[in-house]
Amino acid sequence: MGNAGAVFQTDLDLPCRRGKVRDVYELPGDRVMLVASDRLSAFDVVLPTPIPGKGRLLTGIAAFWLRWIESRGICRTFLTSTDARDVPETAFAGVTSRDDLEGRIAIGAACRVLPIECVVRGYLEGSGWAEYEQTGAVCGVPLPSGLARCDRLPEPIFTPATKAEQGAHDENIDETTAAELVGRERFDRVRSVSLEIYRQASTYALERGIIIADTKFEFGVPVGSSEGDDGKRGAEPILIDEALTPDSSRFWPADSYRPGGSQPSFDKQFVREHLLTMIERGEWDRTDPGPELPADVVRGTIDRYAEARDRLLGKSRGGVG
């Protein structure tokens, strides 16, 4: 699969900051627009090879979940529109067109972002598995002895992390440290909401053949909301950014789940495994710039993302649009 039609970066006449895979623009009226590019990051490095169509797939999945979460009354989210017609005409002064944005934008309330990643784990993998092997706990949460890699946990656990700048690594932290960063009241709220979203979403996904092994959420306080003097009290945080996508979660096919080792996945673990092979061969050292991805890895990645979309949203197979 070539890179024709891929959107690696957007160029609009609006104030912008760029994340690892999203371009974030300010809109009038205390609004923000997230544009999901076709960039892909792994090991906290943005890779030079785009995954054509990835941004549209992720936006479709994230928008579905955000609306699903609100419809169930779990919490409010920032999302108000995914319609490219809501982007002001004056924004299109660069090379990016309105058609380029179709299917890959999320418009909503501008927020002050809480400085923690809200990670929920239902299964033992990744950094959680590495930490458990060393300490028998994850982020200070003690776990039963004798668990195997990818075992299902007795109950989902909340394991916060710091929010790193691009190029840096998120760091797992304990609940006490996280509460100090955002305030105890807000911490208790986002912990409770994160666990509830995970429980309900995991049940929904499992009925459609997908295990959500772990995921992360971000919360923020809408601009203009009341705040305490310390910035840790006041308005209730709302869910922002993406939610429950293959970029922010581990998705495993339920029919092939076997604890005790790594699992096949619908997420970017496919890319990570390719890169780990390069690392083992001494062909890359996990630093920027990342290596180009071969065509079979690009195709395999988009196929996995599309399969996750199709299962979760009930779409018939028919490309990545």
XYZ file of C-alpha atoms in Angstrom:
321
model
C 0.000 0.000 0.000
C 1.473 3.333 -0.971
C 1.186 6.650 0.814
C -1.151 8.228 -1.745
C -3.861 10.205 0.010
C -2.122 10.087 3.366
C -2.274 13.206 5.552
C 0.964 13.407 7.531
C 0.468 16.997 8.692
C -2.176 19.662 8.187
C -1.699 23.353 7.454
C -4.525 25.690 8.429
C -4.596 29.406 9.131
C -5.410 28.880 12.816
C -3.337 28.805 16.008
C -1.912 25.290 16.202
C 0.118 22.927 18.336
C 1.139 19.489 17.178
C 1.016 16.321 19.216
C 2.495 12.989 18.269
C -0.344 12.092 15.913
C -2.793 15.011 16.141
C -2.730 18.620 15.027
C -4.684 20.696 17.541
C -6.173 24.005 16.390
C -7.852 26.801 18.306
C -11.275 27.858 17.020
C -13.291 30.948 17.958
C -15.598 30.693 20.957
C -13.317 28.716 23.316
C -13.390 25.717 21.011
C -10.679 23.350 19.869
C -10.349 21.125 16.812
C -8.378 17.898 16.904
C -7.222 16.672 13.499
C -6.193 13.006 13.440
C -3.316 12.736 10.989
C -1.963 9.510 9.511
C 1.182 9.783 11.621
C 1.988 6.901 13.930
C 4.125 6.957 17.053
C 5.818 4.040 18.762
C 8.144 4.072 21.748
C 7.305 7.796 21.967
C 8.858 8.480 18.550
C 6.829 9.719 15.570
C 7.652 7.425 12.669
C 8.354 8.931 9.227
C 5.982 6.565 7.379
C 2.277 7.508 7.449
C -0.499 4.916 7.715
C -2.944 6.112 5.009
C -6.502 6.336 6.334
C -5.521 5.798 9.961
C -6.713 9.237 11.066
C -10.193 8.706 9.677
C -10.455 5.263 11.254
C -9.388 6.561 14.649
C -11.721 9.545 14.482
C -14.655 7.296 13.648
C -13.881 4.974 16.566
C -13.227 7.801 19.045
C -16.350 9.751 18.072
C -18.449 6.614 18.444
C -17.130 5.987 21.959
C -17.429 9.605 23.108
C -21.083 9.715 22.056
C -21.661 6.260 23.552
C -20.176 7.368 26.884
C -22.385 10.465 26.991
C -25.490 8.511 25.967
C -24.993 6.228 28.945
C -24.647 9.149 31.328
C -21.175 8.110 32.488
C -19.649 11.565 32.045
C -19.606 14.605 29.811
C -17.131 14.820 26.932
C -15.650 17.718 24.994
C -17.073 16.606 21.614
C -19.665 18.743 19.810
C -19.040 18.077 16.094
C -17.119 15.954 13.598
C -18.379 17.916 10.568
C -15.713 19.593 8.434
C -18.335 22.147 7.363
C -18.021 23.633 10.854
C -14.445 24.764 10.143
C -14.364 28.497 9.228
C -13.667 29.201 5.555
C -10.914 31.613 6.579
C -8.905 28.662 7.941
C -8.166 27.323 4.463
C -5.281 29.534 3.410
C -2.650 26.770 3.238
C -2.333 23.504 1.355
C -4.900 21.638 3.482
C -8.425 21.572 2.054
C -11.802 20.932 3.646
C -11.851 17.546 1.904
C -8.577 16.648 3.650
C -10.342 17.159 6.998
C -13.414 15.064 6.204
C -13.742 12.214 8.655
C -10.671 13.115 10.688
C -11.693 16.049 12.929
C -13.252 16.377 16.358
C -14.469 19.823 17.436
C -15.343 20.606 21.014
C -14.788 22.643 24.143
C -11.309 23.992 24.765
C -10.072 22.710 28.117
C -7.270 23.042 30.605
C -5.843 19.537 30.564
C -5.308 17.686 33.845
C -1.614 16.710 34.004
C -2.090 12.942 34.345
C -2.871 10.045 32.033
C -5.768 8.014 33.435
C -4.758 4.435 32.675
C -7.056 1.496 33.386
C -5.777 -2.065 33.151
C -7.931 -5.159 33.027
C -5.117 -7.471 31.945
C -1.431 -7.691 32.802
C 0.725 -6.576 29.877
C 3.220 -3.931 28.824
C 4.840 -1.799 31.517
C 2.354 -3.220 34.019
C 3.633 -6.749 33.417
C 7.268 -5.589 33.664
C 6.572 -3.845 36.965
C 4.611 -6.802 38.334
C 7.515 -9.157 37.575
C 9.799 -6.953 39.660
C 7.531 -5.895 42.538
C 4.307 -7.909 42.501
C 2.392 -4.645 42.100
C 1.540 -2.065 39.419
C 1.776 1.632 40.323
C 1.575 0.697 43.988
C -1.483 -1.522 43.500
C -0.651 -4.969 44.965
C -1.732 -7.932 42.849
C -2.079 -11.660 43.585
C 1.113 -13.676 43.232
C 1.570 -16.157 40.418
C -0.098 -14.154 37.638
C 1.080 -14.857 34.094
C 1.702 -12.362 31.327
C -1.613 -11.148 29.853
C -3.650 -12.723 32.657
C -6.988 -11.103 33.366
C -6.872 -9.200 36.656
C -9.376 -9.977 39.423
C -10.717 -6.427 38.990
C -9.674 -3.570 36.679
C -7.100 -1.297 38.299
C -6.429 2.424 37.887
C -2.734 3.125 37.296
C -2.063 6.812 36.538
C 0.916 8.146 34.637
C 2.510 11.494 34.022
C 1.781 13.316 30.764
C 5.078 13.594 28.913
C 6.007 16.100 26.249
C 6.577 14.803 22.719
C 9.763 12.758 22.594
C 9.683 12.015 26.321
C 8.283 8.945 28.052
C 5.203 8.802 30.248
C 6.080 7.605 33.745
C 3.856 5.404 35.898
C 3.047 7.019 39.240
C 1.115 5.968 42.329
C -2.262 7.337 43.357
C -0.812 9.605 46.055
C 1.449 11.361 43.541
C -1.385 11.686 41.010
C -3.699 13.180 43.637
C -1.052 15.750 44.509
C -0.863 16.790 40.845
C -4.590 17.295 40.252
C -6.139 17.558 43.742
C -7.753 14.765 45.724
C -11.359 15.581 44.769
C -10.608 15.659 41.061
C -8.434 12.583 41.297
C -11.199 10.583 42.949
C -13.634 11.713 40.262
C -11.484 10.837 37.229
C -10.473 7.539 38.821
C -14.110 6.566 39.356
C -15.190 7.676 35.886
C -12.245 5.985 34.154
C -12.984 2.659 35.819
C -16.686 2.895 34.984
C -16.028 3.709 31.327
C -13.649 0.771 31.121
C -16.081 -1.657 32.740
C -18.975 -0.750 30.480
C -16.892 -0.430 27.303
C -15.132 -3.750 27.965
C -18.478 -5.522 28.198
C -19.671 -3.915 24.954
C -16.441 -4.757 23.114
C -16.272 -8.343 24.386
C -19.752 -8.991 22.991
C -18.226 -8.054 19.625
C -15.149 -10.235 19.951
C -12.655 -7.668 21.264
C -10.857 -7.704 24.612
C -9.850 -4.220 25.770
C -6.778 -5.195 27.765
C -5.987 -1.667 28.912
C -6.647 1.899 27.872
C -5.942 5.483 28.831
C -8.116 8.562 29.126
C -7.476 12.285 29.446
C -9.632 14.803 31.260
C -9.784 18.569 31.284
C -11.718 21.500 32.691
C -13.503 23.694 30.113
C -11.921 27.112 29.619
C -13.929 29.718 31.523
C -15.052 27.284 34.227
C -14.609 28.201 37.868
C -11.356 27.100 39.461
C -9.983 27.141 42.973
C -6.960 29.271 43.765
C -4.746 26.180 43.465
C -6.260 25.109 40.124
C -7.259 21.781 41.678
C -10.855 22.508 42.667
C -13.987 23.819 41.016
C -15.615 22.647 37.796
C -15.949 18.924 37.172
C -13.477 17.522 34.606
C -14.813 16.229 31.298
C -13.407 13.545 28.983
C -11.239 15.000 26.207
C -9.073 13.882 23.292
C -9.659 10.376 21.928
C -11.133 7.425 23.791
C -10.848 3.660 23.417
C -9.046 3.611 20.077
C -6.271 1.280 18.890
C -3.826 4.155 19.499
C -4.790 4.527 23.164
C -5.682 0.925 24.035
C -4.654 -2.684 23.651
C -7.316 -4.515 21.643
C -7.057 -8.318 21.479
C -9.246 -10.755 19.518
C -11.225 -12.674 22.139
C -11.327 -15.908 20.167
C -7.546 -16.328 20.221
C -6.863 -15.091 23.770
C -4.358 -17.315 25.575
C -2.661 -15.945 28.720
C 0.989 -16.702 29.323
C 2.517 -14.749 26.441
C 1.965 -11.909 24.009
C -1.380 -11.713 22.204
C -2.314 -10.967 18.607
C -3.828 -7.505 18.529
C -5.891 -4.968 16.623
C -3.693 -2.091 17.732
C -0.235 -0.770 16.914
C 1.466 -3.641 18.750
C 1.955 -5.032 15.224
C 4.260 -2.069 14.530
C 5.959 -2.342 17.920
C 6.855 -5.973 17.239
C 8.397 -5.040 13.889
C 10.412 -2.292 15.595
C 11.474 -4.600 18.440
C 12.963 -6.930 15.846
C 14.922 -3.985 14.439
C 16.063 -3.043 17.947
C 17.236 -6.587 18.649
C 19.241 -6.528 15.405
C 20.843 -3.220 16.349
C 19.105 -1.443 13.454
C 17.378 1.175 15.645
C 17.960 2.505 19.166
C 14.468 3.877 20.001
C 15.535 7.467 19.378
C 14.377 10.033 16.838
C 14.330 9.734 13.869
C 12.407 6.499 13.668
C 12.837 4.054 10.782
C 10.655 3.860 7.689
C 8.030 1.112 7.780
C 7.843 -1.486 4.986
C 4.667 -1.761 2.924
C 3.544 -5.026 4.532
C 3.682 -3.474 8.006
C 1.709 -0.439 6.802
C -0.933 -2.666 5.217
C -1.072 -4.989 8.217
C -1.513 -2.048 10.575
C -4.389 -0.444 8.689
C -6.081 -3.824 8.287
C -6.006 -4.328 12.057
C -7.373 -0.850 12.755
C -10.142 -1.394 10.204
C -11.045 -4.751 11.730
C -11.392 -3.119 15.156
C -13.588 -0.376 13.666
C -15.769 -2.874 11.844
C -16.346 -5.031 14.914
C -17.038 -2.153 17.286
C -19.236 -0.086 14.970
C -20.846 -2.998 13.138
C -19.604 -1.835 9.742
C -19.198 -4.185 6.798
C -15.706 -4.513 5.370
C -15.115 -2.085 2.555
C -11.895 -0.164 2.878
C -10.710 2.363 5.391
C -12.882 5.349 4.555
